[in-house]
GROMACS .gro file of C-alpha atoms in nm:
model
  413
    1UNK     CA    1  -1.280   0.495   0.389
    2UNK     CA    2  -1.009   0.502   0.664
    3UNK     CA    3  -0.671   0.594   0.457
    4UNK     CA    4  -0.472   0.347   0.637
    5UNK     CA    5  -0.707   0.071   0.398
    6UNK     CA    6  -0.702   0.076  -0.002
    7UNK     CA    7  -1.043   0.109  -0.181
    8UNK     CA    8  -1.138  -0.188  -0.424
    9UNK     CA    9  -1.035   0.002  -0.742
   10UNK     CA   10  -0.729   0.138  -0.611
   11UNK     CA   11  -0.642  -0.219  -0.465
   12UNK     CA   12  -0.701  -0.330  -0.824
   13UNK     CA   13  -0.490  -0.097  -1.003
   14UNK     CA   14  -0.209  -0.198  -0.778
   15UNK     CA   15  -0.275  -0.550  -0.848
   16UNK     CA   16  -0.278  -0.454  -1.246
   17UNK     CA   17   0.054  -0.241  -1.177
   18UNK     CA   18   0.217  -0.552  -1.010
   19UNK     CA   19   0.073  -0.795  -1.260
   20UNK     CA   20   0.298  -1.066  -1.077
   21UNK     CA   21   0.169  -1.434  -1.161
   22UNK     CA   22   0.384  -1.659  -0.954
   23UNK     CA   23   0.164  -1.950  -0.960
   24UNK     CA   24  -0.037  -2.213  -1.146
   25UNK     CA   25  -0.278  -2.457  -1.065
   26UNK     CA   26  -0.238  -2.783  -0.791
   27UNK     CA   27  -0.412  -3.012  -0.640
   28UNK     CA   28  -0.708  -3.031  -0.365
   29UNK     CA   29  -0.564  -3.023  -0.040
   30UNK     CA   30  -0.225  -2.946  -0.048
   31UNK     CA   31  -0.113  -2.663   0.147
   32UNK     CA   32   0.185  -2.436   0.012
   33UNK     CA   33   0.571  -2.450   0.090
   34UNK     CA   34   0.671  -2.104   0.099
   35UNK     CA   35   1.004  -2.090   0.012
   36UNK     CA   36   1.219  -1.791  -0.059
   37UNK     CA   37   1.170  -1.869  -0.456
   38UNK     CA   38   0.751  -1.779  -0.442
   39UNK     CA   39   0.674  -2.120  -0.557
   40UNK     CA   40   0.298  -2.158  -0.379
   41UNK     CA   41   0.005  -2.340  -0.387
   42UNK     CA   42  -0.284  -2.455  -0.419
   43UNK     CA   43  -0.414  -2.114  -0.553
   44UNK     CA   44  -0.537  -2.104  -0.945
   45UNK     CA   45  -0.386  -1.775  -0.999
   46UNK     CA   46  -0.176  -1.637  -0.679
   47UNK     CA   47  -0.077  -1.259  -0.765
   48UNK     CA   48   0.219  -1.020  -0.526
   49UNK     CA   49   0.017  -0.769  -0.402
   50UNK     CA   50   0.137  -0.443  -0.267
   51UNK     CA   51   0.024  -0.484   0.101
   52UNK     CA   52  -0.135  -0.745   0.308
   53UNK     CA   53  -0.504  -0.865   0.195
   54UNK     CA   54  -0.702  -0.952   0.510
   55UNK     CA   55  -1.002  -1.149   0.514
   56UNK     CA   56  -1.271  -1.288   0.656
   57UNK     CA   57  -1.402  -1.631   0.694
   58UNK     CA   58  -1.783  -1.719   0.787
   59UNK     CA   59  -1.944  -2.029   0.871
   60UNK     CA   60  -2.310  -2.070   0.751
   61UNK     CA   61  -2.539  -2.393   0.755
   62UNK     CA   62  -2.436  -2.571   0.512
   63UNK     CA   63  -2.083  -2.468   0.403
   64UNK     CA   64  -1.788  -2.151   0.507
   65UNK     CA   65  -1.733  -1.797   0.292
   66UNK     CA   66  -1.416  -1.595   0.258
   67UNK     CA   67  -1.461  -1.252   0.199
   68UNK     CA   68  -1.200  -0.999   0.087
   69UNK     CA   69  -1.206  -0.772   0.409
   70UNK     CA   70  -1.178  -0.439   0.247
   71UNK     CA   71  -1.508  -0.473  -0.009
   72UNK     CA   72  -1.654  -0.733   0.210
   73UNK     CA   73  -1.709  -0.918  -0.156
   74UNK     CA   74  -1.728  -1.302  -0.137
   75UNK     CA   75  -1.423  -1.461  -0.287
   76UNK     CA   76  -1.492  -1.822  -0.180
   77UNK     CA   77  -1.763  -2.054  -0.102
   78UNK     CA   78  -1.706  -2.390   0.064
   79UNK     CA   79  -1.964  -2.596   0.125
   80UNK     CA   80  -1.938  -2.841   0.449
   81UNK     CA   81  -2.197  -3.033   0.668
   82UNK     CA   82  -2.275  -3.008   1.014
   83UNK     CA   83  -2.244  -2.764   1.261
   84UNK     CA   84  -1.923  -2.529   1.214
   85UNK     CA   85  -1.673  -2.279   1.449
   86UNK     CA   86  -1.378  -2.140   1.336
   87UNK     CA   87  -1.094  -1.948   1.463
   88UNK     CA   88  -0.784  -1.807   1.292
   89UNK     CA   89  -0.497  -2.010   1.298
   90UNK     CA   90  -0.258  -1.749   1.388
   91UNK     CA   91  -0.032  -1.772   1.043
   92UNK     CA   92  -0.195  -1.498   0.909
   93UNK     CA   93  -0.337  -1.742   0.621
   94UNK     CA   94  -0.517  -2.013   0.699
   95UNK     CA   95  -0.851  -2.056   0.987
   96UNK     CA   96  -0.920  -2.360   1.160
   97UNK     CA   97  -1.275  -2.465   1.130
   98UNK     CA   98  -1.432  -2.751   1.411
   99UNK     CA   99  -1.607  -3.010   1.255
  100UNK     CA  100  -1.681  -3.418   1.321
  101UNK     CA  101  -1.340  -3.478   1.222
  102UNK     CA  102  -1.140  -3.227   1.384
  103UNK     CA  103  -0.971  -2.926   1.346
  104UNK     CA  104  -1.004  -2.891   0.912
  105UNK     CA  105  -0.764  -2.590   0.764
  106UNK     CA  106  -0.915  -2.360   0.554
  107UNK     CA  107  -0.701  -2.170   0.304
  108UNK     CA  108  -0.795  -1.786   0.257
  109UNK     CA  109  -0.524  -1.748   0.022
  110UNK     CA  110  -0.373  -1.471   0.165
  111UNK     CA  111  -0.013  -1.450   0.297
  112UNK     CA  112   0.285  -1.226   0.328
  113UNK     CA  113   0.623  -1.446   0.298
  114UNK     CA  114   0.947  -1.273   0.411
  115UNK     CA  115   0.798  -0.898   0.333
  116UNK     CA  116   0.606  -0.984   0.001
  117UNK     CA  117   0.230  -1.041   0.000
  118UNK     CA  118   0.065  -1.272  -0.216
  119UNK     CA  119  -0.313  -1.300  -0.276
  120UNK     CA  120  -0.528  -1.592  -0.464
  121UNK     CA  121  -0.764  -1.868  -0.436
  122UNK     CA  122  -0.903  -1.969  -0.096
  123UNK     CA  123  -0.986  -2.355  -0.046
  124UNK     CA  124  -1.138  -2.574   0.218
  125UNK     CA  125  -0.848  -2.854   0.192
  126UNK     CA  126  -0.800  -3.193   0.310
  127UNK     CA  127  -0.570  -3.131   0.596
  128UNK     CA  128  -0.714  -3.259   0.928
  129UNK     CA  129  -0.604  -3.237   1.282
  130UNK     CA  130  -0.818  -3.550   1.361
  131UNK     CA  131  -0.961  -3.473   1.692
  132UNK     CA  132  -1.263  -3.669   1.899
  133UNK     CA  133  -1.480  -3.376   1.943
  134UNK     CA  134  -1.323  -3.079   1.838
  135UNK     CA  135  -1.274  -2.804   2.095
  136UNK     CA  136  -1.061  -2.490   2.160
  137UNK     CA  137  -0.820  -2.329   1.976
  138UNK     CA  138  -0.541  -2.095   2.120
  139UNK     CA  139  -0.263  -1.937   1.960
  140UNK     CA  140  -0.007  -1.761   2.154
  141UNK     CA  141   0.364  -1.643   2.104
  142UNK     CA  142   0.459  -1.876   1.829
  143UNK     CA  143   0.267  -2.152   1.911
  144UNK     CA  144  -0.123  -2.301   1.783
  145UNK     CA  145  -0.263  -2.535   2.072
  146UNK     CA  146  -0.553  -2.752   2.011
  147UNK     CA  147  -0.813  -2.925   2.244
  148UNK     CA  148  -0.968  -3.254   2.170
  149UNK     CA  149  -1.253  -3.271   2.475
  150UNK     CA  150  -1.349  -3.629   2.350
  151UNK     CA  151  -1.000  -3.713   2.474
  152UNK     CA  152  -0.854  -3.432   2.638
  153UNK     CA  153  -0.582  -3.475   2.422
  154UNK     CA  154  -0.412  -3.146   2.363
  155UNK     CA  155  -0.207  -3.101   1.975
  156UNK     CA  156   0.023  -2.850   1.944
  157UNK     CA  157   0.236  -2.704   1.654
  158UNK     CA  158   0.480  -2.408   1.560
  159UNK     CA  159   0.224  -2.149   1.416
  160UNK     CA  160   0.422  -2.021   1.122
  161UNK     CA  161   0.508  -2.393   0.995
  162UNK     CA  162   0.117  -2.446   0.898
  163UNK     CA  163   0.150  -2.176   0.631
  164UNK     CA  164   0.500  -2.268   0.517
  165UNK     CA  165   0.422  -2.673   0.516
  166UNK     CA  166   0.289  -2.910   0.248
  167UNK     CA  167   0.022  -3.073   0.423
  168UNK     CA  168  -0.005  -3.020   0.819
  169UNK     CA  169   0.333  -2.973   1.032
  170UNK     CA  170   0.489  -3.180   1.304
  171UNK     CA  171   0.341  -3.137   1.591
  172UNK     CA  172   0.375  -3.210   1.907
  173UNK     CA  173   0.086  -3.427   2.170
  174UNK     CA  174   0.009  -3.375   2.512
  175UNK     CA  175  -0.239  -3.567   2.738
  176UNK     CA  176  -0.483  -3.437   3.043
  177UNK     CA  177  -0.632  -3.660   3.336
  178UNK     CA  178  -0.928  -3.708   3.180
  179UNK     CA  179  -1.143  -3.612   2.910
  180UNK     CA  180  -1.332  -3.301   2.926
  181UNK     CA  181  -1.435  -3.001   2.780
  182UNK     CA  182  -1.105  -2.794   2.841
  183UNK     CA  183  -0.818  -2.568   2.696
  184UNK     CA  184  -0.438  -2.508   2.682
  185UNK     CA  185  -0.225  -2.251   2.627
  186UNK     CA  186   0.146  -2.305   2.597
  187UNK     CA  187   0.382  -2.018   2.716
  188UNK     CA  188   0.708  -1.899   2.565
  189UNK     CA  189   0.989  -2.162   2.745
  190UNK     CA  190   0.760  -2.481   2.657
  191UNK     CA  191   0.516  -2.523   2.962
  192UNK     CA  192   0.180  -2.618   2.928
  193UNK     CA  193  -0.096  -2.486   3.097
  194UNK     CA  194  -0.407  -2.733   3.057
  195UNK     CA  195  -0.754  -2.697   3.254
  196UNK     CA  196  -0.837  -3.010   3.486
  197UNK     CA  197  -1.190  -3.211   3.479
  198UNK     CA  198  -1.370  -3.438   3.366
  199UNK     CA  199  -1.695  -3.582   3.247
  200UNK     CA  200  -1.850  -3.451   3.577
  201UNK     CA  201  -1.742  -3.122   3.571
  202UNK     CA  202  -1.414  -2.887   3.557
  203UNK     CA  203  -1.217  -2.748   3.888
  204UNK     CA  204  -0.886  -2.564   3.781
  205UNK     CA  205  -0.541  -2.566   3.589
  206UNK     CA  206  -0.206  -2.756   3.590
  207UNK     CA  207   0.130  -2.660   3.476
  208UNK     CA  208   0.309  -2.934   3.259
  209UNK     CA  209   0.713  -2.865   3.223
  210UNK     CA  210   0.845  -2.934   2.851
  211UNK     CA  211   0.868  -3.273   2.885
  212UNK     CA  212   0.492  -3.296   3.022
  213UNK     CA  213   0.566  -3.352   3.417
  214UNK     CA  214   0.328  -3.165   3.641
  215UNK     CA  215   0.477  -2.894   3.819
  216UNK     CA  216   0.171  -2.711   4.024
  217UNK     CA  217  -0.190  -2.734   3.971
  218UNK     CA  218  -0.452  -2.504   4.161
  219UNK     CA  219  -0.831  -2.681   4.172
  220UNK     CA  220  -1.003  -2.320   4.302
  221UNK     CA  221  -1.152  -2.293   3.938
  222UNK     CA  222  -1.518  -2.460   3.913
  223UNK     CA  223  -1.612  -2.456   3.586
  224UNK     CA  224  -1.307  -2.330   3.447
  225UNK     CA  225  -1.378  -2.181   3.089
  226UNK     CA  226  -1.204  -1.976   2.845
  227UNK     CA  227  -0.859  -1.826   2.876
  228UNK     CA  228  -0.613  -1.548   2.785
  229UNK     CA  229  -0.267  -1.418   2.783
  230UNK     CA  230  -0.226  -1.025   2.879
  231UNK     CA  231   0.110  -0.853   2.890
  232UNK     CA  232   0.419  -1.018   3.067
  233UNK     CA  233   0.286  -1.366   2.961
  234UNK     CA  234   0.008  -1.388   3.262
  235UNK     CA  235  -0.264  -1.638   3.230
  236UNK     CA  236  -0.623  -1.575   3.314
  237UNK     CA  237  -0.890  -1.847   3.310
  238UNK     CA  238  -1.210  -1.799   3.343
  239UNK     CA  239  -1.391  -1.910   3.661
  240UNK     CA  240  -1.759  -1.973   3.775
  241UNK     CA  241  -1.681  -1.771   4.110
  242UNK     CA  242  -1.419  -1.554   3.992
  243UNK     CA  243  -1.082  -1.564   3.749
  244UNK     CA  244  -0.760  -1.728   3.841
  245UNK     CA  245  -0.459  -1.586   3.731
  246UNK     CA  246  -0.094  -1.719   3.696
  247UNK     CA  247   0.234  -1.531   3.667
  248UNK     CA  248   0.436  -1.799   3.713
  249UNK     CA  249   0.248  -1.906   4.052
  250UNK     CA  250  -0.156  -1.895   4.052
  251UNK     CA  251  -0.389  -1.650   4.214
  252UNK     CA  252  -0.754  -1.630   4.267
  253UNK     CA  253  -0.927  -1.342   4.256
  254UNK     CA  254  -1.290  -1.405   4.338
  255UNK     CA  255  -1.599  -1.261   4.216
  256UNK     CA  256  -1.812  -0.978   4.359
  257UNK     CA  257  -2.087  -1.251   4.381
  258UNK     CA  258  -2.130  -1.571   4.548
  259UNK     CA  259  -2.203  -1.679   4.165
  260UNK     CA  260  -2.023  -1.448   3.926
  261UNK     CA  261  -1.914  -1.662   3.634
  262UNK     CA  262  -1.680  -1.522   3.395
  263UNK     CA  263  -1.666  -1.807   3.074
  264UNK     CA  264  -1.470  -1.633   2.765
  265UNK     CA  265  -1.170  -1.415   2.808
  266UNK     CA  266  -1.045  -1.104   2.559
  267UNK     CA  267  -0.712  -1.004   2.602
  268UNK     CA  268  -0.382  -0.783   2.418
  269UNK     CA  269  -0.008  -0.843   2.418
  270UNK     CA  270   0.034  -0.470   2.497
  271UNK     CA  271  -0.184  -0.488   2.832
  272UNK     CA  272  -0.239  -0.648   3.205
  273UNK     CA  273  -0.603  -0.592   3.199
  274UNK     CA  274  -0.796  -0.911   3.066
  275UNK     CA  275  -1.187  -0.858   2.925
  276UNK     CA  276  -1.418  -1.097   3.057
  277UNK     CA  277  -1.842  -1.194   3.023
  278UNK     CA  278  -1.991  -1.180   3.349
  279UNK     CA  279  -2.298  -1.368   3.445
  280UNK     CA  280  -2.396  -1.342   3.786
  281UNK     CA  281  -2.721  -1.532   3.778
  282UNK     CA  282  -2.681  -1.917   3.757
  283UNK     CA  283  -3.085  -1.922   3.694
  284UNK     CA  284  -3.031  -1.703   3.416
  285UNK     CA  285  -3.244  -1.839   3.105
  286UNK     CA  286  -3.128  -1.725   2.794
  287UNK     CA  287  -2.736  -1.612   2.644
  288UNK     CA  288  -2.769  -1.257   2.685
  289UNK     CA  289  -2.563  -1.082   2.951
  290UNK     CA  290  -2.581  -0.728   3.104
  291UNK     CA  291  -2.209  -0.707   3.231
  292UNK     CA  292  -1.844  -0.745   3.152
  293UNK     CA  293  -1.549  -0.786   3.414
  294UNK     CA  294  -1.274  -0.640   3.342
  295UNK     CA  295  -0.939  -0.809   3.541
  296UNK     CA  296  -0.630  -0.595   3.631
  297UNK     CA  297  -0.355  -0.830   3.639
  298UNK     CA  298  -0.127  -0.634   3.748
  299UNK     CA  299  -0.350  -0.460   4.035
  300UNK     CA  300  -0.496  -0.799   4.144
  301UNK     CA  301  -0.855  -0.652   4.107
  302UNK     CA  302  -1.128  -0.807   3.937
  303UNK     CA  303  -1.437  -0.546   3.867
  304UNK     CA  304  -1.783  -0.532   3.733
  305UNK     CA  305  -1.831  -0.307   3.469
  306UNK     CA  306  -2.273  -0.308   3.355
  307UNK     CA  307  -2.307  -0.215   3.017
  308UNK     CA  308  -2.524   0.065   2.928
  309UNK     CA  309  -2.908   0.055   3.039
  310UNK     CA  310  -3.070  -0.190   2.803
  311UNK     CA  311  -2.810  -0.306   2.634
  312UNK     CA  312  -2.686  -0.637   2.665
  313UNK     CA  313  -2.476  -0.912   2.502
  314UNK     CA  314  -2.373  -1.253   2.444
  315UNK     CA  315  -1.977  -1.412   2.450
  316UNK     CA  316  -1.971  -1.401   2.084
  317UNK     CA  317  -1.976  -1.014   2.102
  318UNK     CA  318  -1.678  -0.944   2.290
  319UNK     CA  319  -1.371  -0.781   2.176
  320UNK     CA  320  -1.050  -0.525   2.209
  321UNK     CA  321  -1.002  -0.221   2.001
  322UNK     CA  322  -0.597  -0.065   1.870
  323UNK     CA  323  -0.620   0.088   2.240
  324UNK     CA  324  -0.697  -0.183   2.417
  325UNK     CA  325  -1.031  -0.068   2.492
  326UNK     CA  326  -1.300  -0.266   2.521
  327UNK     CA  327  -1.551  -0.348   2.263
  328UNK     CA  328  -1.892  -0.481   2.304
  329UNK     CA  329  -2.131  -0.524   2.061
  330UNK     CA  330  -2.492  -0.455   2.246
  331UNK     CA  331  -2.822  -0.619   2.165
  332UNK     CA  332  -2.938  -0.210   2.055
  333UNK     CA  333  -2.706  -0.277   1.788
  334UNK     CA  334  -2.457   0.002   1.855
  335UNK     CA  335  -2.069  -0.085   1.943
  336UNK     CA  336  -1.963   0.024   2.291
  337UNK     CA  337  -1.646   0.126   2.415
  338UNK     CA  338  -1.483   0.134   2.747
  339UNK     CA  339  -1.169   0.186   2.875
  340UNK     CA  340  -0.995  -0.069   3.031
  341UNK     CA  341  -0.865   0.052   3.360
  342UNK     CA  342  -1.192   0.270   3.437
  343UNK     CA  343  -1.472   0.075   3.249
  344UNK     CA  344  -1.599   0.436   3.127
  345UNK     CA  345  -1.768   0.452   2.823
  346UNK     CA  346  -1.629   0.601   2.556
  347UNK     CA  347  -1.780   0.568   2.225
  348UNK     CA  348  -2.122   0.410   2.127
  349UNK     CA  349  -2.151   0.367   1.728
  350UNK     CA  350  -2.521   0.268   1.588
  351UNK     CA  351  -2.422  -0.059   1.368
  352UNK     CA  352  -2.699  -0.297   1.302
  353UNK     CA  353  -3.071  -0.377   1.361
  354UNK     CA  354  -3.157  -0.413   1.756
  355UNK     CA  355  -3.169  -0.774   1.825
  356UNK     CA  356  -3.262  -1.051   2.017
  357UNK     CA  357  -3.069  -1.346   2.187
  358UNK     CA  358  -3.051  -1.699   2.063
  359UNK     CA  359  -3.236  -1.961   2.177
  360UNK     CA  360  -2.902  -2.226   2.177
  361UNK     CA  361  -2.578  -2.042   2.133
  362UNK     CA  362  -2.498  -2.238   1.833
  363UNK     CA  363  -2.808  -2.031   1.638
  364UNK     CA  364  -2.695  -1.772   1.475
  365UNK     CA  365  -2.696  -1.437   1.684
  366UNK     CA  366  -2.457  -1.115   1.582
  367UNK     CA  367  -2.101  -1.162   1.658
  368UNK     CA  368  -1.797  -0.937   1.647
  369UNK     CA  369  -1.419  -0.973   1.576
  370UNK     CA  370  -1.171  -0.638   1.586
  371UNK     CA  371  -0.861  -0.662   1.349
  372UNK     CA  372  -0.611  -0.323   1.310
  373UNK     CA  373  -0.915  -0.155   1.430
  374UNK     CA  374  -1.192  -0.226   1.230
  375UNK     CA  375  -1.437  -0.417   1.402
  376UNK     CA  376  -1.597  -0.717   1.173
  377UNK     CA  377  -1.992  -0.728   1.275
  378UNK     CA  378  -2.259  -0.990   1.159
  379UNK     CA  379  -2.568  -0.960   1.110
  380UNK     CA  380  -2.771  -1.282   1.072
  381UNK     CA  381  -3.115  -1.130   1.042
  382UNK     CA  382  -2.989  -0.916   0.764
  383UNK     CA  383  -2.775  -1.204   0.606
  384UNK     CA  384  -2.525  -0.933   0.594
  385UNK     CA  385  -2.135  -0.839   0.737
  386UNK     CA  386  -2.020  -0.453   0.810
  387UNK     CA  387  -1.701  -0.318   0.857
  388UNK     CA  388  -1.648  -0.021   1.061
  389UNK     CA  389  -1.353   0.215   1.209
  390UNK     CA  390  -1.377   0.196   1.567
  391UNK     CA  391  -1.173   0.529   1.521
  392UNK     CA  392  -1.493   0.716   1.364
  393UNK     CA  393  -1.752   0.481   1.359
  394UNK     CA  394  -1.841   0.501   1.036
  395UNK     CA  395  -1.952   0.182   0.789
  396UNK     CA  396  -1.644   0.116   0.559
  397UNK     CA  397  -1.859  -0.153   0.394
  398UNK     CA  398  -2.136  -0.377   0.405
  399UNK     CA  399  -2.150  -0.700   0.244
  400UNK     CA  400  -2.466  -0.872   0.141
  401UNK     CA  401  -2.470  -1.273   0.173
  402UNK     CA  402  -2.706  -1.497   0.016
  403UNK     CA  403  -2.672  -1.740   0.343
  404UNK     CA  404  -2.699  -1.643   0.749
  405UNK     CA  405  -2.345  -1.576   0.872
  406UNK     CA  406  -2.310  -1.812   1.235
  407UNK     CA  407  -1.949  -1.729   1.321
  408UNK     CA  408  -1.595  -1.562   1.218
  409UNK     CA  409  -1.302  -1.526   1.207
  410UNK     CA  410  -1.033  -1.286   1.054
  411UNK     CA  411  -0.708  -1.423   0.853
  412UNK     CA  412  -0.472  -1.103   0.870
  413UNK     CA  413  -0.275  -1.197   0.529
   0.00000   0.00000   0.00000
């Protein structure tokens, strides 16, 4: 196992060492006020452990999992109706999972509060963003932005406040032209950067100022989806001719095809390249994709990259690696990396079972998150979860579910 991650029985003894119980039992759906005197909740039995305990959520039919992210155990099991999608909340504790009622907070019971870790009891509480059909979820800097395309109402809130809050924090409510199915992303000094559209169909972005005025708008986006923050604060959306890009003023840069529709963007603090999907088929049946764009910010270039012959993918199987490579988890089952500025490949790592794409992207298909480079891989045939060092490529663990994991996401701790 990579040394920079504790084996289950060493993890233990460290627990045993520490032996620190610093709380008791509370009630369903309270969240925990961390102050500088430990006192937490909702936990049973919330231990200080040694180092941050990551782990990882998964929706299934019927209900969502934690897993401890070193043994790939299950330590919770939550059941819930209807069709689920979560994303980390950015707190390092708690995911957000979409359901008929909004945004819900899940609890992985993880933290680390002013150095010290803690570890306990996850829970699926009570607290609700209420939101009319429950959309995108973007953190960035110190901010968590939420998208309600029933309303177009956007929700935002200081990220660290949701882990240190009892119950959900203030937050703070912005409003778009219309409803539609769109997303935000708030930069460092306060504006907001919201997609335009409505029920018709989507065309671009606008800038709000702090106090929600419109300051510039560009409508060269049809079909604007997904979005992303690379180094220096620069936006990328997602277009269905192209990417547009804004560094304080927008730019297009346009696709090598007439149709070349990039939908979900992947990006890192630490770069200006963004990761895209590419599809450059409207006609296109099926999810499964045989390129990835890659988007130079800083170069103004936007270029094709195909992944290897064969191999193809779907958006839930994008991600970056420590280097900012990219990683792309191919229908042969193997993990592919290129680099970012060249689009060479790198590495390919033989994961999982070759596979086939869903028939609706809400079945369950493989899917791939990368956290301090280990990349989390599903694998719904299976009913199984692998971890793997994107360093080596070997399988740190494997965990075995008695339901079909649909998707995930990682809570840091």
């Amino acid at each position: 196992m990579n040394s920079a991650r504790l084996s289950a029985p060493t993890r233990l003894a460290m627990l045993g060492a520490v032996g620190l119980l610093v709380a008791g039992c509370s009630s369903s759906g309270d969240t925990d006020s961390e102050a500088s005197s430990g006192e937490v909740s909702p936990a049973a039995s919330v231990e200080e452990v040694s180092a941050a305990q990551p782990r990882v959520v998964l929706t299934y039919d019927g209900g969502v999992l934690v897993l401890d992210a070193d043994t790939l155990e299950v330590v919770g099991d939550h059941e819930k109706g209807g069709f689920l999608r979560v994303n980390a909340a950015g707190d390092g504790r708690h995911a957000l999972l979409t359901t008929d009622e909004g945004f819900q907070v899940v609890d992985a019971g993880v933290w680390t509060d002013g150095g010290t870790s803690y570890a306990g009891e996850s829970e699926l509480t009570d607290d609700v963003f209420a939101a009319d059909t429950a959309g995108h979820v973007v953190v960035h800097g110190d901010r968590t932005v939420l998208f309600a395309d029933g309303t177009g109402d956007i929700t935002s809130f200081e990220t660290a406040a949701l882990r240190s809050s009892e119950g959900l924090p203030e937050t703070e409510e912005w409003t778009s032209e219309a409803a539609h199915h769109g997303v935000a992303i708030e930069l460092e000094d306060g504006r907001m950067l919201s997609t335009l559209g409505n029920e018709d169909g989507r065309s671009g972005v606008r800038v709000l100022d702090p106090a929600g005025e419109e300051t510039a708008r560009n409508e060269e986006c049809p079909g604007v989806h997904g979005e992303g923050t690379v180094a220096g604060e620069v936006a990328v959306f997602g277009c269905d001719d192209g990417v547009l890009v804004f560094d304080g003023e927008f730019t297009k840069l346009p696709a090598p095809d007439e149709y070349g529709r990039t939908g979900n963007i992947f990006t890192t603090e630490s770069s200006p390249v963004a990761l895209g999907d590419y599809k450059s088929d409207p006609d296109l049946e099926g999810y499964l994709l045989s390129d990835i764009a890659l988007v130079d910010t800083a170069a103004g270039t936007l270029t094709i990259v195909p992944l290897p012959e064969g191999v193809q993918c779907t958006f839930r199987d994008l991600a970056r690696g420590p280097r900012d490579e990219a990683v792309v988890l191919g229908s042969d089952g193997g993990l592919h990396l290129f680099d970012e500025e060249s689009g060479e490949l790198l590495e390919s790592f033989p994961v999982i079972d070759a596979w086939e794409g869903p028939a609706e992207w809400q079945d369950p298909h493989p899917a791939l998150k990368v956290v301090d480079g280990i990349a989390y891989v599903t694998e719904p045939a299976a009913n199984a979860v692998h971890a793997v060092d994107l360093a080596t490529g070997e399988v740190l663990a494997t965990g075995e579910l008695d339901v079909t994991p649909n998707e995930i996401a990682v809570v840091t701790g």
